[in-house]
Tab-separated table of C-alpha atoms and ligand atoms in Angstrom:
chain	number	residue	atom	x	y	z
A	109	MET	CA	72.966	-22.678	20.658
A	110	LEU	CA	70.544	-25.512	20.434
A	111	GLY	CA	72.506	-28.409	18.142
A	112	GLY	CA	70.075	-28.135	15.387
A	113	LEU	CA	67.551	-29.752	17.669
A	114	ARG	CA	63.692	-29.029	16.868
A	115	PRO	CA	62.006	-27.020	19.431
A	116	GLN	CA	59.545	-28.909	21.955
A	117	ILE	CA	60.910	-32.167	21.282
A	118	GLU	CA	59.080	-34.708	23.603
A	119	HIS	CA	61.228	-35.464	26.653
A	120	ARG	CA	58.461	-36.183	29.091
A	121	GLY	CA	59.567	-39.428	30.740
A	122	GLU	CA	63.362	-38.855	30.328
A	123	ILE	CA	65.652	-38.090	33.307
A	124	VAL	CA	67.571	-34.899	32.021
A	125	VAL	CA	71.434	-34.756	33.191
A	126	ILE	CA	72.774	-31.362	32.478
A	127	GLY	CA	76.877	-31.356	32.596
A	128	LEU	CA	78.424	-34.151	31.285
A	129	GLY	CA	81.761	-34.125	33.147
A	130	ARG	CA	82.677	-36.990	35.194
A	131	PHE	CA	79.898	-36.991	37.566
A	132	GLY	CA	77.283	-36.091	35.059
A	133	SER	CA	78.870	-38.838	32.569
A	134	SER	CA	78.929	-41.528	34.966
A	135	LEU	CA	75.499	-40.773	36.279
A	136	ALA	CA	73.883	-40.463	32.688
A	137	SER	CA	75.523	-43.911	31.910
A	138	THR	CA	74.290	-45.653	34.960
A	139	LEU	CA	71.005	-44.538	34.426
A	140	ILE	CA	70.788	-45.905	30.717
A	141	GLU	CA	72.295	-49.243	32.038
A	142	MET	CA	69.214	-49.056	34.508
A	143	GLY	CA	66.969	-48.838	31.776
A	144	HIS	CA	66.013	-45.245	31.808
A	145	GLU	CA	66.085	-42.582	29.162
A	146	VAL	CA	68.143	-39.891	29.584
A	147	LEU	CA	68.577	-36.443	27.860
A	148	GLY	CA	72.390	-35.032	28.397
A	149	ILE	CA	73.019	-31.368	27.944
A	150	ASP	CA	76.081	-29.736	27.858
A	151	ALA	CA	77.612	-26.353	26.706
A	152	ASP	CA	80.366	-28.015	25.397
A	153	ALA	CA	80.419	-29.350	21.607
A	154	ASP	CA	83.230	-31.784	22.474
A	155	ARG	CA	81.490	-33.476	25.693
A	156	VAL	CA	78.271	-33.565	23.588
A	157	GLN	CA	79.840	-35.377	20.453
A	158	ALA	CA	81.774	-37.494	23.141
A	159	HIS	CA	78.185	-38.914	24.322
A	160	ALA	CA	76.301	-39.041	21.160
A	161	GLY	CA	74.934	-42.780	20.968
A	162	MET	CA	75.636	-43.329	24.429
A	163	LEU	CA	72.615	-41.456	25.724
A	164	THR	CA	69.002	-41.273	24.319
A	165	HIS	CA	69.658	-37.715	23.409
A	166	VAL	CA	72.361	-35.312	23.847
A	167	VAL	CA	71.971	-31.754	23.020
A	168	GLN	CA	74.571	-28.693	22.903
A	169	ALA	CA	73.078	-25.927	25.063
A	170	ASP	CA	73.921	-23.026	27.624
A	171	THR	CA	71.224	-24.289	30.231
A	172	THR	CA	71.770	-20.885	32.345
A	173	ASN	CA	68.854	-19.545	30.202
A	174	GLU	CA	65.467	-20.564	30.781
A	175	ALA	CA	63.918	-19.877	27.563
A	176	THR	CA	66.420	-22.553	25.896
A	177	LEU	CA	65.482	-24.951	28.548
A	178	ARG	CA	62.003	-24.461	27.717
A	179	GLN	CA	62.518	-24.614	23.969
A	180	LEU	CA	64.130	-28.037	24.628
A	181	GLY	CA	61.130	-29.487	26.563
A	182	VAL	CA	62.926	-29.816	29.820
A	183	GLY	CA	59.905	-28.106	31.591
A	184	ASP	CA	58.004	-31.597	30.808
A	185	ALA	CA	60.746	-33.625	32.814
A	186	VAL	CA	59.863	-35.191	36.226
A	187	THR	CA	63.552	-35.306	37.072
A	188	ALA	CA	66.568	-33.152	36.249
A	189	VAL	CA	70.143	-33.323	37.714
A	190	VAL	CA	72.548	-30.328	37.653
A	191	ALA	CA	75.861	-32.055	37.446
A	192	ILE	CA	77.544	-28.840	36.722
A	193	GLY	CA	80.230	-28.223	39.789
A	194	ALA	CA	83.124	-26.268	39.383
A	195	ASP	CA	81.193	-23.304	37.568
A	196	VAL	CA	79.170	-22.368	40.572
A	197	GLU	CA	77.135	-19.458	38.803
A	198	ALA	CA	76.131	-21.831	35.785
A	199	SER	CA	75.113	-24.701	38.450
A	200	VAL	CA	73.016	-21.925	40.459
A	201	LEU	CA	71.440	-20.226	37.416
A	202	THR	CA	70.670	-23.491	35.556
A	203	THR	CA	69.120	-25.278	39.055
A	204	GLY	CA	67.108	-21.377	39.243
A	205	ALA	CA	66.112	-22.029	35.738
A	206	LEU	CA	64.533	-25.578	36.464
A	207	VAL	CA	62.695	-24.355	39.397
A	208	ASP	CA	61.053	-21.570	37.602
A	209	LEU	CA	60.048	-24.458	34.947
A	210	GLU	CA	58.406	-26.219	37.784
A	211	VAL	CA	60.602	-29.430	37.212
A	212	PRO	CA	59.143	-31.721	40.254
A	213	ASN	CA	62.384	-33.229	41.266
A	214	ILE	CA	65.550	-31.154	41.072
A	215	TRP	CA	68.741	-32.697	41.885
A	216	ALA	CA	71.907	-30.592	42.125
A	217	LYS	CA	75.768	-31.326	42.937
A	218	ALA	CA	77.566	-29.156	45.184
A	219	LEU	CA	81.161	-28.918	45.764
A	220	THR	CA	81.034	-26.997	49.013
A	221	GLN	CA	78.580	-26.535	52.145
A	222	SER	CA	77.977	-23.059	50.963
A	223	HIS	CA	77.467	-23.796	47.443
A	224	GLY	CA	75.194	-26.450	48.480
A	225	ARG	CA	73.322	-23.766	50.722
A	226	ILE	CA	72.648	-21.628	47.956
A	227	LEU	CA	71.464	-24.842	45.377
A	228	GLN	CA	68.815	-25.383	48.360
A	229	ARG	CA	67.737	-21.559	48.776
A	230	VAL	CA	67.100	-21.392	45.120
A	231	GLY	CA	64.937	-24.427	45.151
A	232	ALA	CA	66.642	-27.727	44.616
A	233	HIS	CA	64.803	-30.261	45.974
A	234	HIS	CA	67.965	-32.535	46.929
A	235	VAL	CA	71.274	-31.458	46.922
A	236	VAL	CA	74.022	-34.048	46.905
A	237	PHE	CA	78.121	-33.766	47.647
A	238	PRO	CA	79.482	-36.458	45.631
A	239	GLU	CA	83.184	-35.466	46.320
A	240	ALA	CA	82.595	-35.025	50.077
A	241	GLU	CA	80.440	-38.315	50.525
A	242	MET	CA	83.037	-40.144	48.399
A	243	GLY	CA	86.039	-38.769	50.583
A	244	ASN	CA	84.660	-39.488	53.717
A	245	ARG	CA	83.671	-43.219	52.660
A	246	VAL	CA	87.312	-43.860	51.307
A	247	ALA	CA	88.910	-42.498	54.790
A	248	ARG	CA	86.924	-44.952	56.596
A	249	LEU	CA	88.126	-47.669	54.241
A	250	VAL	CA	91.659	-46.800	54.201
A	251	THR	CA	92.014	-46.514	57.708
A	252	GLY	CA	90.179	-49.206	59.461
A	253	ALA	CA	89.172	-52.836	58.911
A	254	LEU	CA	86.205	-51.933	56.942
A	255	ILE	CA	85.426	-53.246	53.501
A	256	GLU	CA	82.514	-51.252	52.699
A	257	TYR	CA	80.743	-48.265	54.321
A	258	PHE	CA	77.321	-46.759	53.766
A	259	ALA	CA	75.568	-43.745	55.341
A	260	LEU	CA	72.023	-44.845	55.171
A	261	ASP	CA	71.419	-41.429	56.651
A	262	ASP	CA	73.242	-38.719	58.703
A	263	ASP	CA	73.471	-40.731	61.798
A	264	PHE	CA	72.804	-44.390	60.682
A	265	VAL	CA	75.193	-46.449	58.932
A	266	LEU	CA	75.845	-50.073	57.426
A	267	ILE	CA	79.230	-51.510	57.468
A	268	GLU	CA	81.049	-54.523	55.837
A	269	MET	CA	83.890	-55.942	57.945
A	270	ARG	CA	85.920	-59.036	59.059
A	271	VAL	CA	84.839	-60.849	62.258
A	272	PRO	CA	86.649	-59.269	65.163
A	273	LYS	CA	89.419	-61.450	66.789
A	274	ASN	CA	87.683	-61.352	70.073
A	275	LEU	CA	84.271	-62.597	68.509
A	276	ALA	CA	85.607	-65.655	66.565
A	277	GLY	CA	83.952	-68.814	67.041
A	278	MET	CA	81.189	-67.334	69.149
A	279	LYS	CA	77.391	-67.657	68.664
A	280	LEU	CA	76.021	-64.349	67.640
A	281	GLY	CA	73.403	-64.709	70.415
A	282	ALA	CA	76.365	-64.980	73.007
A	283	THR	CA	78.257	-61.916	71.898
A	284	ASP	CA	76.090	-59.691	73.563
A	285	LEU	CA	76.632	-56.851	70.746
A	286	ARG	CA	73.382	-55.293	71.108
A	287	ALA	CA	73.887	-54.321	74.800
A	288	THR	CA	77.901	-53.822	74.600
A	289	TYR	CA	77.990	-51.717	71.281
A	290	LYS	CA	74.622	-51.208	70.298
A	291	VAL	CA	75.020	-52.687	66.927
A	292	THR	CA	73.001	-55.432	64.993
A	293	VAL	CA	74.690	-57.893	62.908
A	294	VAL	CA	72.446	-58.082	59.868
A	295	CYS	CA	73.990	-60.633	57.696
A	296	ILE	CA	77.110	-62.941	57.712
A	297	LYS	CA	79.194	-64.309	54.715
A	298	PRO	CA	80.901	-67.437	56.160
A	299	GLU	CA	84.252	-68.223	54.117
A	300	GLY	CA	83.593	-69.441	50.705
A	301	LEU	CA	80.101	-69.333	50.778
A	302	ALA	CA	77.175	-66.642	50.211
A	303	PHE	CA	75.746	-64.051	52.382
A	304	THR	CA	72.803	-65.285	54.457
A	305	TYR	CA	71.078	-63.701	57.423
A	306	ALA	CA	72.707	-63.631	60.829
A	307	GLU	CA	70.534	-65.462	63.743
A	308	SER	CA	71.360	-65.952	67.257
A	309	ALA	CA	72.498	-69.523	66.309
A	310	THR	CA	74.700	-68.458	63.753
A	311	THR	CA	78.565	-68.930	64.798
A	312	LEU	CA	81.122	-66.119	63.838
A	313	GLY	CA	83.974	-67.622	61.596
A	314	GLU	CA	87.392	-66.157	61.893
A	315	HIS	CA	87.556	-65.518	58.452
A	316	ASP	CA	83.935	-64.600	57.776
A	317	LEU	CA	82.443	-61.316	56.601
A	318	ILE	CA	79.518	-59.411	58.606
A	319	VAL	CA	77.341	-56.642	57.801
A	320	VAL	CA	76.637	-54.432	60.850
A	321	ALA	CA	74.217	-51.705	61.355
A	322	GLY	CA	73.922	-48.876	63.661
A	323	HIS	CA	74.321	-45.175	64.673
A	324	ARG	CA	77.573	-43.662	63.610
A	325	GLY	CA	79.305	-43.502	66.849
A	326	ASP	CA	78.235	-46.894	68.023
A	327	ILE	CA	79.777	-48.534	64.402
A	328	GLU	CA	82.765	-46.529	64.815
A	329	ARG	CA	83.584	-47.697	68.043
A	330	PHE	CA	82.791	-51.482	67.026
A	331	ALA	CA	84.938	-51.101	64.018
A	332	HIS	CA	87.907	-50.227	65.919
A	333	VAL	CA	87.722	-53.848	67.532
A	334	GLU	CA	90.836	-55.800	66.571
A	335	THR	CA	89.942	-57.791	63.508
B	236	ATP	P1	83.435	-33.290	37.176
B	236	ATP	O1	82.081	-33.910	37.398
B	236	ATP	O2	84.077	-33.931	35.865
B	236	ATP	O3	83.948	-33.382	38.399
B	236	ATP	P2	83.080	-30.420	37.567
B	236	ATP	O4	82.337	-30.530	38.985
B	236	ATP	O5	84.307	-29.817	37.446
B	236	ATP	O6	83.060	-32.144	36.780
B	236	ATP	P3	82.390	-28.653	35.611
B	236	ATP	O7	83.353	-29.015	34.736
B	236	ATP	O8	82.252	-27.356	36.431
B	236	ATP	O9	82.194	-29.669	36.586
B	236	ATP	O10	80.874	-28.985	34.690
B	236	ATP	C1	80.839	-30.231	34.472
B	236	ATP	C2	79.844	-30.035	32.686
B	236	ATP	O11	79.310	-28.930	32.847
B	236	ATP	C3	81.047	-29.583	31.789
B	236	ATP	O12	81.166	-30.601	30.856
B	236	ATP	C4	80.455	-28.396	31.443
B	236	ATP	O13	80.794	-28.259	30.033
B	236	ATP	C5	78.919	-28.295	31.813
B	236	ATP	N1	78.606	-26.942	31.993
B	236	ATP	C6	79.158	-25.963	32.733
B	236	ATP	N2	78.516	-24.851	32.230
B	236	ATP	C7	77.670	-25.231	31.659
B	236	ATP	C8	76.590	-24.336	31.254
B	236	ATP	N3	76.046	-22.998	31.534
B	236	ATP	N4	75.542	-25.047	30.516
B	236	ATP	C9	75.777	-26.180	30.242
B	236	ATP	N5	76.573	-27.324	30.448
B	236	ATP	C10	77.513	-26.631	31.294
């Protein structure tokens, strides 16, 4: 069902978000805040209704059908995100339809590793695991002294943490962190002040925050130092 939309409406330049559940909805709203045009598509009339006025265009349609997507002009889009998760069949068929339409930049959300492998086989260019990634991140935040944790790729991470007790009062250049832990302090937020670049002459205050980069194992070893 096309929700009364005229065929072949111009959607070039819009980012297509398919599936307006919690993840798709939050993604679409953020894209709008960032100044992008967004076409949201969902099979559920209530979800479509809830997003009317929030996104550039919202359409009710079953996206597993390639002809429907073509008729909606999705074939002209440069970027499409399949944010359907729980219904694996719909997620895979929708991704396959986007591949057949030769959309150049297809992102798809997977709930499990095997779901992700299928999406990749079908031809998704990028597969994301929002639940798994967020769970991983939160586990590290709740169990340690970490304030923020960003995985830049599989093995390289950036963390924000308090200055470890044993380093308080030392100049960064005297800590030998690169040799001892193989980590680099990138910037520092002295208590009550703004972030600034960290240099050898920077003194690490007891209540300061530091942002540290390094390989995952090295960072984890460093982050377990008592703070
Ligand atoms: P959440 O992001 O809320 O965790 P989820 O991973 O549980 O969502 P689903 O509920 O499976 O994901 O799907 C998200 C949205 O995708 C729902 O609003 C659903 O209506 C929509 N959807 C599911 N199948 C289709 C389909 N074939 N065509 C279009 N939209 C669909």
